[in-house]
GROMACS .gro file of C-alpha atoms in nm:
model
  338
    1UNK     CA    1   0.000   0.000   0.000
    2UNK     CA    2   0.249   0.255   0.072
    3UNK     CA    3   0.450   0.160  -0.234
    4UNK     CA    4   0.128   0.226  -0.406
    5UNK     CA    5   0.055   0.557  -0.238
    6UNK     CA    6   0.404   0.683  -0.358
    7UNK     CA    7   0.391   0.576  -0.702
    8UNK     CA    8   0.050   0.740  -0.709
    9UNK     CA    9   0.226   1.082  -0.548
   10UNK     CA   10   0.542   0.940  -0.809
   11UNK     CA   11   0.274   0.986  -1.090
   12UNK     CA   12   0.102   1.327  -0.974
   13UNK     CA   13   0.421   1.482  -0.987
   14UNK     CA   14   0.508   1.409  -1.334
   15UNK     CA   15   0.151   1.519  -1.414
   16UNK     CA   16   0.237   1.836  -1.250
   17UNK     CA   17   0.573   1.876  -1.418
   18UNK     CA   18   0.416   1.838  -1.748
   19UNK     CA   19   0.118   2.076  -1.679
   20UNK     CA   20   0.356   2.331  -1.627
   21UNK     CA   21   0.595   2.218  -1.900
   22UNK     CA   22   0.276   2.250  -2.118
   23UNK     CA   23   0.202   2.645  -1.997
   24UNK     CA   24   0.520   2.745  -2.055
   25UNK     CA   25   0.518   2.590  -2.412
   26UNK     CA   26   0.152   2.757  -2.469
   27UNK     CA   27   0.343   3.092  -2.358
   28UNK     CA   28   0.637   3.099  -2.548
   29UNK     CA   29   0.444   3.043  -2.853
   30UNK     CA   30   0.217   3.309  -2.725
   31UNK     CA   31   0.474   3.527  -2.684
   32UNK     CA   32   0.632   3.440  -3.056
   33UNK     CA   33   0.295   3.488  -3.208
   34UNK     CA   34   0.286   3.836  -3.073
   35UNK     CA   35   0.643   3.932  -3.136
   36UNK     CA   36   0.590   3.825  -3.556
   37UNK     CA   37   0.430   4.143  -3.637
   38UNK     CA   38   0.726   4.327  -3.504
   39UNK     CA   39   0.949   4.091  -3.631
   40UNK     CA   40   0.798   4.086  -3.950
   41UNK     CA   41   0.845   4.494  -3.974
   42UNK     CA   42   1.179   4.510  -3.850
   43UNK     CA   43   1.257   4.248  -4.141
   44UNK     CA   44   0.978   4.475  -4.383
   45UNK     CA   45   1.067   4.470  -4.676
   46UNK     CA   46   1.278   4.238  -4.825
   47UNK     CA   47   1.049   4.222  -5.167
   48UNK     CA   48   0.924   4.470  -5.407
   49UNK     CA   49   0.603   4.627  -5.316
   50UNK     CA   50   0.361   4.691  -5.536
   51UNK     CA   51   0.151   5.068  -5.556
   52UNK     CA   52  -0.219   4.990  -5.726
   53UNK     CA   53  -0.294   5.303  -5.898
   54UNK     CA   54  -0.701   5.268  -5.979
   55UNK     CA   55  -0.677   5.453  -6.266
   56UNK     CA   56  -0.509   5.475  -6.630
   57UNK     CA   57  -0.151   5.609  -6.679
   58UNK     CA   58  -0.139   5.965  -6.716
   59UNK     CA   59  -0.393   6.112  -6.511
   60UNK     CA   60  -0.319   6.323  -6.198
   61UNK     CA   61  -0.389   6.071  -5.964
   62UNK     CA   62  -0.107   5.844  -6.163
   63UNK     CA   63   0.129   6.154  -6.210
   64UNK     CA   64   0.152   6.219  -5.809
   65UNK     CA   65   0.173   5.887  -5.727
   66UNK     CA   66   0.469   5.799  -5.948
   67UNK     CA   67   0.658   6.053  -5.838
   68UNK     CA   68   0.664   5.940  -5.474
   69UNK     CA   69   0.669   5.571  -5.548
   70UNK     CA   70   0.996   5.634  -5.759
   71UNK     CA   71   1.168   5.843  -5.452
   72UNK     CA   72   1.054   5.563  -5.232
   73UNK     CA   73   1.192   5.330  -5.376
   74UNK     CA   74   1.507   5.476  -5.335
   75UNK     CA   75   1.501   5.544  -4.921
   76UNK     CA   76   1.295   5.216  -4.828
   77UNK     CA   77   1.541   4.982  -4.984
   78UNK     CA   78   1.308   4.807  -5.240
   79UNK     CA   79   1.132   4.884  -5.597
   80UNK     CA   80   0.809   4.996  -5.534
   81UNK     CA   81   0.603   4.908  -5.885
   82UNK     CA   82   0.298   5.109  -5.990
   83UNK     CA   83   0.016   4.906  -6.112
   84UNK     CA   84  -0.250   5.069  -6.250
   85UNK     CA   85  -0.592   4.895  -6.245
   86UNK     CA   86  -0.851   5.117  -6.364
   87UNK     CA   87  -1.256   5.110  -6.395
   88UNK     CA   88  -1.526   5.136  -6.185
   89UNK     CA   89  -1.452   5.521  -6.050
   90UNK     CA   90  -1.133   5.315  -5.897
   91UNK     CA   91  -1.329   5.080  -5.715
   92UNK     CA   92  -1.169   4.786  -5.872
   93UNK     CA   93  -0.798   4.896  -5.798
   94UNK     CA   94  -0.945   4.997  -5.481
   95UNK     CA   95  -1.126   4.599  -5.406
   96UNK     CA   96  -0.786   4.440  -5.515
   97UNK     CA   97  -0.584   4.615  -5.213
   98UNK     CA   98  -0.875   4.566  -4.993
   99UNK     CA   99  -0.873   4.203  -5.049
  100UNK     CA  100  -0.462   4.183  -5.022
  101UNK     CA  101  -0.251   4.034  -4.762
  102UNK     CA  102  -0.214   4.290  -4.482
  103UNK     CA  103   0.206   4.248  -4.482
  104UNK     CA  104   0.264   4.632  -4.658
  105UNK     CA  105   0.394   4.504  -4.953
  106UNK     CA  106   0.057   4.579  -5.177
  107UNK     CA  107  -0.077   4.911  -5.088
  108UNK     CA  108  -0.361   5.198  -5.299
  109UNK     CA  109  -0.284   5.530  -5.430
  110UNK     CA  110  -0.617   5.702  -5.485
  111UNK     CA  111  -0.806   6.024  -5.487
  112UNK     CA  112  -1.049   6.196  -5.278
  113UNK     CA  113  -1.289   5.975  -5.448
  114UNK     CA  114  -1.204   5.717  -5.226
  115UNK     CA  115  -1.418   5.882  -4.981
  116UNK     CA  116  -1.708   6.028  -5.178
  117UNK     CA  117  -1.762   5.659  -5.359
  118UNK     CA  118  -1.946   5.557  -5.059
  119UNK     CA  119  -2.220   5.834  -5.112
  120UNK     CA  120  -2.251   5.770  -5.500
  121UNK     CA  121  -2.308   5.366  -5.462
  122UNK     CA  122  -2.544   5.185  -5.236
  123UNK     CA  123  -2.374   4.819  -5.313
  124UNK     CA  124  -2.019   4.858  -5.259
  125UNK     CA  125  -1.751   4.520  -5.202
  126UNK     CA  126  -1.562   4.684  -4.942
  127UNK     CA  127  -1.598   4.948  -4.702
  128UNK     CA  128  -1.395   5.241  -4.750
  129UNK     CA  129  -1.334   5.331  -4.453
  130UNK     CA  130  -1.341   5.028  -4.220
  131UNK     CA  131  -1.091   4.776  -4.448
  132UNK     CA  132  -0.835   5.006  -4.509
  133UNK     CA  133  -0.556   5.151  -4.269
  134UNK     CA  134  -0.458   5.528  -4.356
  135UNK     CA  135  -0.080   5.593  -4.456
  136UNK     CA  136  -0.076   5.960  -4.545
  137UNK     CA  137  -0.194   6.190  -4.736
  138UNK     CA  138   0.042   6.306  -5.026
  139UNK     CA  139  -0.108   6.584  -5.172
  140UNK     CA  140  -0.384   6.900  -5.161
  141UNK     CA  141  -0.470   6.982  -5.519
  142UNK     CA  142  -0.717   7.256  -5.705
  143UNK     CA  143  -0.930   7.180  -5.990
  144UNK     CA  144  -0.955   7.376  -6.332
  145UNK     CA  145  -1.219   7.474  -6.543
  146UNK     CA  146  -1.053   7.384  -6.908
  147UNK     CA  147  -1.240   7.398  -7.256
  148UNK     CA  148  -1.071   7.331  -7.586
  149UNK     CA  149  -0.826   7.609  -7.723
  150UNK     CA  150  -1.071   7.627  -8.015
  151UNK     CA  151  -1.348   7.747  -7.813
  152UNK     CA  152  -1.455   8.092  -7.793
  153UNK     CA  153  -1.528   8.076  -7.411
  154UNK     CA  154  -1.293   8.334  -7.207
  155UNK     CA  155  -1.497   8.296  -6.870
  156UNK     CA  156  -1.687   8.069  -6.665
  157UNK     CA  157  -1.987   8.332  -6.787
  158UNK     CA  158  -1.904   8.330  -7.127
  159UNK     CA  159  -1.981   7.944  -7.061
  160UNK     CA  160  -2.331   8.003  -6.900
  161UNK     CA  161  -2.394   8.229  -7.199
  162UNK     CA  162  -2.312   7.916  -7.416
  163UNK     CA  163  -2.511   7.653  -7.234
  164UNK     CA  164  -2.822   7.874  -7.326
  165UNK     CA  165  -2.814   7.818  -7.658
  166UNK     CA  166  -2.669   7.500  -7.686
  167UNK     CA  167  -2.650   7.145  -7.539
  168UNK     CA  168  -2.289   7.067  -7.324
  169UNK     CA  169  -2.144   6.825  -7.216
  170UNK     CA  170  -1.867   6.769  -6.956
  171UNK     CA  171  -1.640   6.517  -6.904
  172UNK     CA  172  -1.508   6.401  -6.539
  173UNK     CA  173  -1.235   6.105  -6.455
  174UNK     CA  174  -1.534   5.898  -6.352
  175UNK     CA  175  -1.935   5.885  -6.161
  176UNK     CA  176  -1.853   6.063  -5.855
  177UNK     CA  177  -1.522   6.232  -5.895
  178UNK     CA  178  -1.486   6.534  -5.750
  179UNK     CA  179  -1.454   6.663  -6.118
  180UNK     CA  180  -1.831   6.540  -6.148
  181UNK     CA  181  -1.906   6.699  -5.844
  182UNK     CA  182  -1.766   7.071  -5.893
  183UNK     CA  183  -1.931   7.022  -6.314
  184UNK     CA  184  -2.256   6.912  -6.117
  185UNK     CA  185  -2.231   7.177  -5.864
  186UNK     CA  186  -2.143   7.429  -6.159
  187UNK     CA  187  -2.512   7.312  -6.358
  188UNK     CA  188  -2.714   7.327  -6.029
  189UNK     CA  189  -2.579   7.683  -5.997
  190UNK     CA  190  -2.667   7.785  -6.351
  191UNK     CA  191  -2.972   7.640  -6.316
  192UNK     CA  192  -2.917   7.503  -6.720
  193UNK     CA  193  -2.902   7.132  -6.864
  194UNK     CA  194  -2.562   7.010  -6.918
  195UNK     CA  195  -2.507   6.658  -6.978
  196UNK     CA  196  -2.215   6.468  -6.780
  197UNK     CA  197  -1.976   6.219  -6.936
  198UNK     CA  198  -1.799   6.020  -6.695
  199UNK     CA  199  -1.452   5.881  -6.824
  200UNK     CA  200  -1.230   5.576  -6.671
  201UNK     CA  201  -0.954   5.853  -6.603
  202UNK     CA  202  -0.887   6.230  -6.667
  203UNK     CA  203  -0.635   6.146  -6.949
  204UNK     CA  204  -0.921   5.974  -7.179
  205UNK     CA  205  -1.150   6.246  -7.059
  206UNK     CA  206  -0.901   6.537  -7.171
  207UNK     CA  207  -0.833   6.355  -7.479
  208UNK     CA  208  -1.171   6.384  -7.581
  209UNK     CA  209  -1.162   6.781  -7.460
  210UNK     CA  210  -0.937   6.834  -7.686
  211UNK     CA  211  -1.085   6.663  -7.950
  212UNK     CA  212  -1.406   6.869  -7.923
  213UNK     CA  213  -1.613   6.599  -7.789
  214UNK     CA  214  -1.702   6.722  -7.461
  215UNK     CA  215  -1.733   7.135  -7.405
  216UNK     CA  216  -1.572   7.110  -7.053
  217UNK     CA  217  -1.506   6.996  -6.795
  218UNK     CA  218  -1.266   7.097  -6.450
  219UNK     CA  219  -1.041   6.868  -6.367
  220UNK     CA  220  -0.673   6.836  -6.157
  221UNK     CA  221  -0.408   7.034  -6.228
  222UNK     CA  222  -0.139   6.750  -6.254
  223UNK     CA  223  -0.341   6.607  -6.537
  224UNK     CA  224  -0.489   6.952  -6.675
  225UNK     CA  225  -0.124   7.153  -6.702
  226UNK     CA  226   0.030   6.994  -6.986
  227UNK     CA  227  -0.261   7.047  -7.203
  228UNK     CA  228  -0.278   7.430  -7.063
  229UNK     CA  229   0.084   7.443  -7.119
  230UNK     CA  230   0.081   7.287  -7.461
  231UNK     CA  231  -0.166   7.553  -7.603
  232UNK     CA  232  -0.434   7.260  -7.584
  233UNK     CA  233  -0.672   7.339  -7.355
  234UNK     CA  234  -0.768   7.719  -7.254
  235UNK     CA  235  -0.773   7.741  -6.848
  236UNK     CA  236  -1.064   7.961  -6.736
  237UNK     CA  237  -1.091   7.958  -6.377
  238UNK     CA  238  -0.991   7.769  -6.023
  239UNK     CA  239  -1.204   7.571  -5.816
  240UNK     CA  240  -1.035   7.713  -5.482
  241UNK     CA  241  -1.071   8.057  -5.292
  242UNK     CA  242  -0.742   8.165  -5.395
  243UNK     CA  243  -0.559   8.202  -5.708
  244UNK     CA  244  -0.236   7.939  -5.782
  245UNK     CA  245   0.076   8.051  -5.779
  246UNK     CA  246   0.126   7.842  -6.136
  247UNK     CA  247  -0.097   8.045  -6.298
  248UNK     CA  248  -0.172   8.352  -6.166
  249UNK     CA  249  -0.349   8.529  -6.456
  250UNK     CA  250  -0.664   8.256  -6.449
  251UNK     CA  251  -0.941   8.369  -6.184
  252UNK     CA  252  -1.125   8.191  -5.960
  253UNK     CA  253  -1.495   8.067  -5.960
  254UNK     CA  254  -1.548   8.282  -5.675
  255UNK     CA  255  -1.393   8.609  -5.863
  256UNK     CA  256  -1.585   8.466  -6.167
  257UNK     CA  257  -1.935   8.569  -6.031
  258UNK     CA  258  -1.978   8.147  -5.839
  259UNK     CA  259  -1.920   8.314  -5.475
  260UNK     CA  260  -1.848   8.004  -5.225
  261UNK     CA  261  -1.775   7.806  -5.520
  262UNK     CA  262  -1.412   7.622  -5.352
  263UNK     CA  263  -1.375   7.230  -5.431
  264UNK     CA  264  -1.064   7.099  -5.455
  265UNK     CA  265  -0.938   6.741  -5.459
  266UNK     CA  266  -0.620   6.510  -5.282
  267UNK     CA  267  -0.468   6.207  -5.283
  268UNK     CA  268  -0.349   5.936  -5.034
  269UNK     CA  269  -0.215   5.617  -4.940
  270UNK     CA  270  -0.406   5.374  -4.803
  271UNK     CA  271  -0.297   4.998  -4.708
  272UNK     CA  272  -0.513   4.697  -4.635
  273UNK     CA  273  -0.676   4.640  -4.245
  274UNK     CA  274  -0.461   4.475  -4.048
  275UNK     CA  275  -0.139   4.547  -4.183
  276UNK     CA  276   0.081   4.602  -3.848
  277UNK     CA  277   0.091   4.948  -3.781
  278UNK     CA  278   0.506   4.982  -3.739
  279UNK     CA  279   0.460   4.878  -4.127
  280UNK     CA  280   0.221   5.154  -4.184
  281UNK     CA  281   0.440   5.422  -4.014
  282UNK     CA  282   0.688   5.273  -4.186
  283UNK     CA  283   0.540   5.357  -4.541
  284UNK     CA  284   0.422   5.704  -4.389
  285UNK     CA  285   0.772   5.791  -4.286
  286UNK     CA  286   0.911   5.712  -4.670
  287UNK     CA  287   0.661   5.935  -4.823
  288UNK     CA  288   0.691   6.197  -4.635
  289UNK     CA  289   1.065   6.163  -4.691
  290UNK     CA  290   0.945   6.148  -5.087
  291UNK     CA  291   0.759   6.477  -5.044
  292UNK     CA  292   1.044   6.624  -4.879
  293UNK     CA  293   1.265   6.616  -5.204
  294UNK     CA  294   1.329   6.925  -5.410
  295UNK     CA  295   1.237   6.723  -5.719
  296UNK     CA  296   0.909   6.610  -5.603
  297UNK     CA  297   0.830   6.973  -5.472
  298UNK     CA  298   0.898   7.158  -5.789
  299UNK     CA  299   0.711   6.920  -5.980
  300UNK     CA  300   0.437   6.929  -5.754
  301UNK     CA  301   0.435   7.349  -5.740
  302UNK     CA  302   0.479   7.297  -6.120
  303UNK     CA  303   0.104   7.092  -6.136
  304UNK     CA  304  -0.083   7.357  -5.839
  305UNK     CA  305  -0.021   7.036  -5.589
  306UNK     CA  306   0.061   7.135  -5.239
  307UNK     CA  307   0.257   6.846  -5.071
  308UNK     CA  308   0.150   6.705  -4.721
  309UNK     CA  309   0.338   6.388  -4.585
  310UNK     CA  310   0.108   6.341  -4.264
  311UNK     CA  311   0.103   6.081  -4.009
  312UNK     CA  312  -0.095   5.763  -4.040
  313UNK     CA  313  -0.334   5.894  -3.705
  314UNK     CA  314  -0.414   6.208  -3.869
  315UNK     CA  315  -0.472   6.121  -4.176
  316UNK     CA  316  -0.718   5.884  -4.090
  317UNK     CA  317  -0.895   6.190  -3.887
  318UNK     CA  318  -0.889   6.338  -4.245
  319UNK     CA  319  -1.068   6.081  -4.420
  320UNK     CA  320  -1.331   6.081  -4.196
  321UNK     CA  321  -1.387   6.497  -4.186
  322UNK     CA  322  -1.335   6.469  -4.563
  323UNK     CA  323  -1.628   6.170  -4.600
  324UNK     CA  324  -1.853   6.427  -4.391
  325UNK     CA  325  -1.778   6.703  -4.615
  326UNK     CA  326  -1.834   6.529  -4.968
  327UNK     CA  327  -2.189   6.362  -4.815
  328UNK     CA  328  -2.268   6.701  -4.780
  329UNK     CA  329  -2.174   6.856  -5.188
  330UNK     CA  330  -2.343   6.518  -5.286
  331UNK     CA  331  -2.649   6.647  -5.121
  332UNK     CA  332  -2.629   6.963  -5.253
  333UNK     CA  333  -2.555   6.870  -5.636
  334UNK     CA  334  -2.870   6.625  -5.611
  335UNK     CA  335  -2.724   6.309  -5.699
  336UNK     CA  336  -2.955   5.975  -5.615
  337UNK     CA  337  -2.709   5.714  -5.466
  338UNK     CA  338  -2.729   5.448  -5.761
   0.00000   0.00000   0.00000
């Protein structure tokens, strides 16, 4: 019996042993588990990363991006590609990123429309603001009113005067671009039919300008200035309160008789949820350093973009004020959520 009783107290001890054996196994892969984030950052990256640009080469959204994607790559240690995937007023680029592994190395360059998409379409496969972690934004940037060199409009009145006695139609980088919203705040002012003609990107969209297709249309400067530059396109007036420094001589909508009349669009970064957030401020902290280079800041003064390089907390504040804000001039221009 006593034999028994201390092989039984023999046994209970092993049992003991290997409960805590067990616990400590359970923590240190607890502990491992938690560490592979930061792990995984402090390795981050050791592969090129790819930029998904939701709309065609060429447009302004494009032109910004690939500036700071090429200085980038030069401070974060790997090639960062630019892939653009256009259609769907960027919601397809915009799915693709959503739907990507959350390890940094596939991450979206978009507009403002980003955050006014949510207010144009009831049935959306992702939610803008919920599966996507905020990088920075890159870039604050006025819209133009353009028409075709050709044209005998001078003034955004001259274009009123116009739409009186004739059918227009403006074009717009796609449904719900904030180049649809300042043409569709412009023909709610007026008060006058003008027909809108969405694109898949500015570049198509200005193609067509200049081609006489469409009468007008406003659109970013990065896209717009070549076409200004090139004795293309005719700039009439600025969507913001204040003239730009790139071309002083044009007025803006306010000065033109549109008092209050100050729309203006920007661009971002935005990675998928759940990528760890050292890799996020680790992305912030190389564009900003991109936006910091005299190269990037001439030829953003050169396109009427303002660079901004903020951190990943504030500019997810941002996209939420901004969301407010466009809900509010999609209200006002009347557009039914399709």
């Amino acid at each position: 019996m006593q034999s028994l009783t201390a092989h039984r107290g023999s046994s209970t001890g092993h049992n003991i042993l290997n409960l805590r054996a067990a616990l400590a196994l359970a923590l240190a892969c607890a502990s491992a588990l938690a560490a592979a984030p930061a792990l995984a950052a402090d390795d981050y990256p050791n592969r090129p990363i790819t930029m998904v640009v939701p709309y065609p080469p060429g447009g302004p959204t494009d032109i910004v991006s690939r500036l700071v994607a090429a200085e980038m790559s030069k401070t974060i240690g790997q090639n960062i590609v630019v892939d653009n995937k256009p259609g769907a007023s960027g919601m397809i680029g915009a799915d693709l990123v959503a739907r990507a592994a959350p390890d940094g190395y596939t991450f979206l360059a978009n507009a403002s429309l980003h955050v006014i998409n949510p207010y144009i379409y009831r049935s959306m496969r992702y939610d803008a603001f919920k599966d996507f972690a905020p990088i920075t934004q890159l870039a604050d940037v006025p819209l133009v009113l353009v028409v075709p060199q050709a044209s005998a409009v001078k003034t955004p009145q001259d274009l009123v005067a116009q739409a009186k006695s004739q059918q227009l139609n403006f074009g717009s980088a796609g449904s719900a671009s904030a180049q649809q919203l300042a043409g569709e705040s412009f023909k709610a002012r007026t008060g006058l039919p003008m027909q809108h003609v969405p694109y898949k990107g500015s570049a198509p969209a200005l193609t067509d300008l200049v081609g006489g297709q469409i009468q007008f249309m406003f659109d970013s400067m990065p896209s717009a200035t070549p076409f200004i530059r090139s004795g293309k396109l005719r700039a009439v007036a600025v969507t913001v309160s204040q003239r730009v420094a790139e071309f002083p001589n044009v007025p803006t909508m306010a000065e033109s008789g549109f008092p209050g009349f100050d729309i203006s669009t920007w661009y971002g970064l935005w990675a998928p949820k759940g990528t760890p957030p050292a890799i996020v401020a680790k992305l912030a902290e190389h564009a900003a350093m991109a936006l910091r280079q005299p190269n990037v800041i001439s030829q953003y003064a050169s396109m009427g973009a303002k660079p901004v390089g903020s951190k990943p907390a504030d500019f997810a504040r941002f996209n939420e004020t901004e969301g407010k804000k466009w809900r509010e001039i999609v209200t006002a221009a009347g557009i039914t959520p399709q």
